[in-house]
């Protein structure tokens, strides 16, 4: 898969996630050269929404800022996950296409586990298809 990746800082956790993505055979795209988290989140969101990437992974201190920025892009459903259950649920019940992680509060091995589950092929629950479709319709609220 093609994975758009961005982080506003570098540490053992970001390095571990990037290494995992490469070792798992994913093509890792770096759609932004900025170190400003709003730009990074939006760039990853655009790469996913435009079809340049299958999924995105964004990382900042809490993960929240890059998730918010990615979610500003129509068609993006970014989810902040702090454990594997949340990551699987984000895919299953929300068809999330961008994973947001904290680079300060997650240990490298935990961040890798979460990323692995998110990208593992968990399919969206057909019972949630109307709700997921409604999320796309909500782009009408954007000014």
mmCIF file of C-alpha atoms in Angstrom:
data_model
loop_
_atom_site.group_PDB
_atom_site.id
_atom_site.type_symbol
_atom_site.label_atom_id
_atom_site.label_comp_id
_atom_site.label_asym_id
_atom_site.label_seq_id
_atom_site.Cartn_x
_atom_site.Cartn_y
_atom_site.Cartn_z
ATOM 1 C CA UNK A 1 0.000 0.000 0.000
ATOM 2 C CA UNK A 2 0.954 3.610 -0.409
ATOM 3 C CA UNK A 3 1.042 5.351 2.969
ATOM 4 C CA UNK A 4 1.353 9.128 3.318
ATOM 5 C CA UNK A 5 3.358 9.875 6.460
ATOM 6 C CA UNK A 6 4.207 13.058 8.331
ATOM 7 C CA UNK A 7 5.413 13.981 11.805
ATOM 8 C CA UNK A 8 6.285 17.358 13.287
ATOM 9 C CA UNK A 9 9.121 15.954 15.368
ATOM 10 C CA UNK A 10 11.434 12.964 15.210
ATOM 11 C CA UNK A 11 12.071 10.486 17.983
ATOM 12 C CA UNK A 12 12.225 6.736 18.603
ATOM 13 C CA UNK A 13 8.455 6.430 18.142
ATOM 14 C CA UNK A 14 8.351 8.141 14.754
ATOM 15 C CA UNK A 15 11.416 6.200 13.636
ATOM 16 C CA UNK A 16 9.801 2.911 14.701
ATOM 17 C CA UNK A 17 6.588 3.631 12.797
ATOM 18 C CA UNK A 18 8.475 4.630 9.662
ATOM 19 C CA UNK A 19 10.700 1.554 9.893
ATOM 20 C CA UNK A 20 7.655 -0.680 10.353
ATOM 21 C CA UNK A 21 5.958 0.829 7.284
ATOM 22 C CA UNK A 22 9.041 0.251 5.145
ATOM 23 C CA UNK A 23 9.704 -3.252 6.492
ATOM 24 C CA UNK A 24 6.058 -4.215 5.884
ATOM 25 C CA UNK A 25 6.585 -3.360 2.220
ATOM 26 C CA UNK A 26 4.517 -0.197 2.109
ATOM 27 C CA UNK A 27 5.513 2.654 -0.145
ATOM 28 C CA UNK A 28 5.955 5.581 2.227
ATOM 29 C CA UNK A 29 5.151 8.985 0.779
ATOM 30 C CA UNK A 30 6.221 12.217 2.446
ATOM 31 C CA UNK A 31 3.762 14.742 0.966
ATOM 32 C CA UNK A 32 5.037 17.743 2.948
ATOM 33 C CA UNK A 33 8.414 19.190 3.805
ATOM 34 C CA UNK A 34 7.074 21.495 6.503
ATOM 35 C CA UNK A 35 7.640 20.908 10.206
ATOM 36 C CA UNK A 36 4.436 22.765 11.100
ATOM 37 C CA UNK A 37 1.782 20.306 12.237
ATOM 38 C CA UNK A 38 -1.247 21.946 10.539
ATOM 39 C CA UNK A 39 0.514 21.799 7.175
ATOM 40 C CA UNK A 40 1.664 18.228 7.738
ATOM 41 C CA UNK A 41 -1.785 16.971 8.677
ATOM 42 C CA UNK A 42 -3.414 18.731 5.740
ATOM 43 C CA UNK A 43 -0.771 17.461 3.287
ATOM 44 C CA UNK A 44 -1.317 13.860 4.364
ATOM 45 C CA UNK A 45 -5.072 14.389 4.184
ATOM 46 C CA UNK A 46 -4.803 15.765 0.654
ATOM 47 C CA UNK A 47 -2.631 12.837 -0.444
ATOM 48 C CA UNK A 48 -5.262 10.379 0.815
ATOM 49 C CA UNK A 49 -8.261 12.311 -0.505
ATOM 50 C CA UNK A 50 -6.621 12.768 -3.922
ATOM 51 C CA UNK A 51 -5.840 9.046 -4.167
ATOM 52 C CA UNK A 52 -2.067 9.471 -4.116
ATOM 53 C CA UNK A 53 -2.005 7.361 -0.945
ATOM 54 C CA UNK A 54 -4.215 4.531 0.249
ATOM 55 C CA UNK A 55 -3.949 5.616 3.888
ATOM 56 C CA UNK A 56 -2.203 8.248 5.952
ATOM 57 C CA UNK A 57 -0.343 8.275 9.241
ATOM 58 C CA UNK A 58 0.217 11.569 11.039
ATOM 59 C CA UNK A 59 2.109 12.143 14.252
ATOM 60 C CA UNK A 60 2.502 15.137 16.508
ATOM 61 C CA UNK A 61 2.988 15.541 20.246
ATOM 62 C CA UNK A 62 -0.584 14.508 21.097
ATOM 63 C CA UNK A 63 -1.732 13.404 17.654
ATOM 64 C CA UNK A 64 -4.729 15.688 18.020
ATOM 65 C CA UNK A 65 -3.490 18.648 15.999
ATOM 66 C CA UNK A 66 -2.481 16.639 12.958
ATOM 67 C CA UNK A 67 -5.799 14.749 13.135
ATOM 68 C CA UNK A 68 -7.738 18.021 13.183
ATOM 69 C CA UNK A 69 -5.716 19.372 10.259
ATOM 70 C CA UNK A 70 -6.174 16.185 8.225
ATOM 71 C CA UNK A 71 -9.908 16.226 8.924
ATOM 72 C CA UNK A 72 -10.170 19.682 7.342
ATOM 73 C CA UNK A 73 -9.669 17.974 3.971
ATOM 74 C CA UNK A 74 -12.969 16.760 2.463
ATOM 75 C CA UNK A 75 -13.027 12.989 2.249
ATOM 76 C CA UNK A 76 -10.632 12.430 5.121
ATOM 77 C CA UNK A 77 -11.664 10.512 8.205
ATOM 78 C CA UNK A 78 -8.694 10.842 10.550
ATOM 79 C CA UNK A 79 -8.808 9.009 13.869
ATOM 80 C CA UNK A 80 -6.616 9.520 16.907
ATOM 81 C CA UNK A 81 -5.766 6.092 18.321
ATOM 82 C CA UNK A 82 -3.924 5.241 21.511
ATOM 83 C CA UNK A 83 -4.456 1.497 21.493
ATOM 84 C CA UNK A 84 -5.211 -1.316 19.058
ATOM 85 C CA UNK A 85 -8.908 -1.547 19.954
ATOM 86 C CA UNK A 86 -9.436 2.115 19.018
ATOM 87 C CA UNK A 87 -7.472 1.645 15.770
ATOM 88 C CA UNK A 88 -9.508 -1.413 14.752
ATOM 89 C CA UNK A 89 -12.759 0.323 15.684
ATOM 90 C CA UNK A 90 -11.816 3.418 13.706
ATOM 91 C CA UNK A 91 -11.443 1.257 10.603
ATOM 92 C CA UNK A 92 -14.460 -0.967 11.317
ATOM 93 C CA UNK A 93 -17.044 1.566 12.430
ATOM 94 C CA UNK A 94 -15.780 4.801 10.852
ATOM 95 C CA UNK A 95 -13.814 3.676 7.775
ATOM 96 C CA UNK A 96 -10.997 5.937 8.963
ATOM 97 C CA UNK A 97 -8.387 6.541 6.290
ATOM 98 C CA UNK A 98 -5.818 8.508 8.314
ATOM 99 C CA UNK A 99 -4.327 7.340 11.600
ATOM 100 C CA UNK A 100 -3.163 9.974 14.080
ATOM 101 C CA UNK A 101 -0.704 9.023 16.811
ATOM 102 C CA UNK A 102 0.995 10.781 19.691
ATOM 103 C CA UNK A 103 4.731 10.767 19.269
ATOM 104 C CA UNK A 104 5.243 11.755 22.905
ATOM 105 C CA UNK A 105 2.861 9.441 24.804
ATOM 106 C CA UNK A 106 3.195 6.191 22.850
ATOM 107 C CA UNK A 107 6.099 3.814 23.230
ATOM 108 C CA UNK A 108 7.602 2.817 19.884
ATOM 109 C CA UNK A 109 6.357 -0.789 20.064
ATOM 110 C CA UNK A 110 2.825 0.323 20.961
ATOM 111 C CA UNK A 111 2.733 2.845 18.107
ATOM 112 C CA UNK A 112 3.846 0.103 15.702
ATOM 113 C CA UNK A 113 1.146 -2.280 16.996
ATOM 114 C CA UNK A 114 -1.519 0.379 16.551
ATOM 115 C CA UNK A 115 -0.321 1.162 13.029
ATOM 116 C CA UNK A 116 -0.229 -2.524 12.131
ATOM 117 C CA UNK A 117 -3.820 -3.064 13.286
ATOM 118 C CA UNK A 118 -5.021 0.069 11.481
ATOM 119 C CA UNK A 119 -3.476 -1.104 8.209
ATOM 120 C CA UNK A 120 -4.263 -4.803 8.669
ATOM 121 C CA UNK A 121 -7.284 -4.895 6.425
ATOM 122 C CA UNK A 122 -10.063 -4.465 8.975
ATOM 123 C CA UNK A 123 -13.076 -3.907 6.737
ATOM 124 C CA UNK A 124 -15.760 -1.349 7.464
ATOM 125 C CA UNK A 125 -18.891 -2.802 9.062
ATOM 126 C CA UNK A 126 -21.670 -2.857 6.425
ATOM 127 C CA UNK A 127 -24.136 -1.890 9.165
ATOM 128 C CA UNK A 128 -22.314 1.443 9.439
ATOM 129 C CA UNK A 129 -22.342 2.266 5.719
ATOM 130 C CA UNK A 130 -25.118 4.863 6.016
ATOM 131 C CA UNK A 131 -23.327 6.615 8.875
ATOM 132 C CA UNK A 132 -20.018 6.567 7.032
ATOM 133 C CA UNK A 133 -21.720 7.957 3.905
ATOM 134 C CA UNK A 134 -23.262 10.696 6.037
ATOM 135 C CA UNK A 135 -19.793 11.819 7.065
ATOM 136 C CA UNK A 136 -19.002 12.517 3.409
ATOM 137 C CA UNK A 137 -22.235 14.430 3.017
ATOM 138 C CA UNK A 138 -21.248 16.668 5.915
ATOM 139 C CA UNK A 139 -18.695 18.347 3.682
ATOM 140 C CA UNK A 140 -21.692 20.509 2.768
ATOM 141 C CA UNK A 141 -21.160 22.290 6.096
ATOM 142 C CA UNK A 142 -17.768 23.587 4.998
ATOM 143 C CA UNK A 143 -17.723 27.220 4.018
#
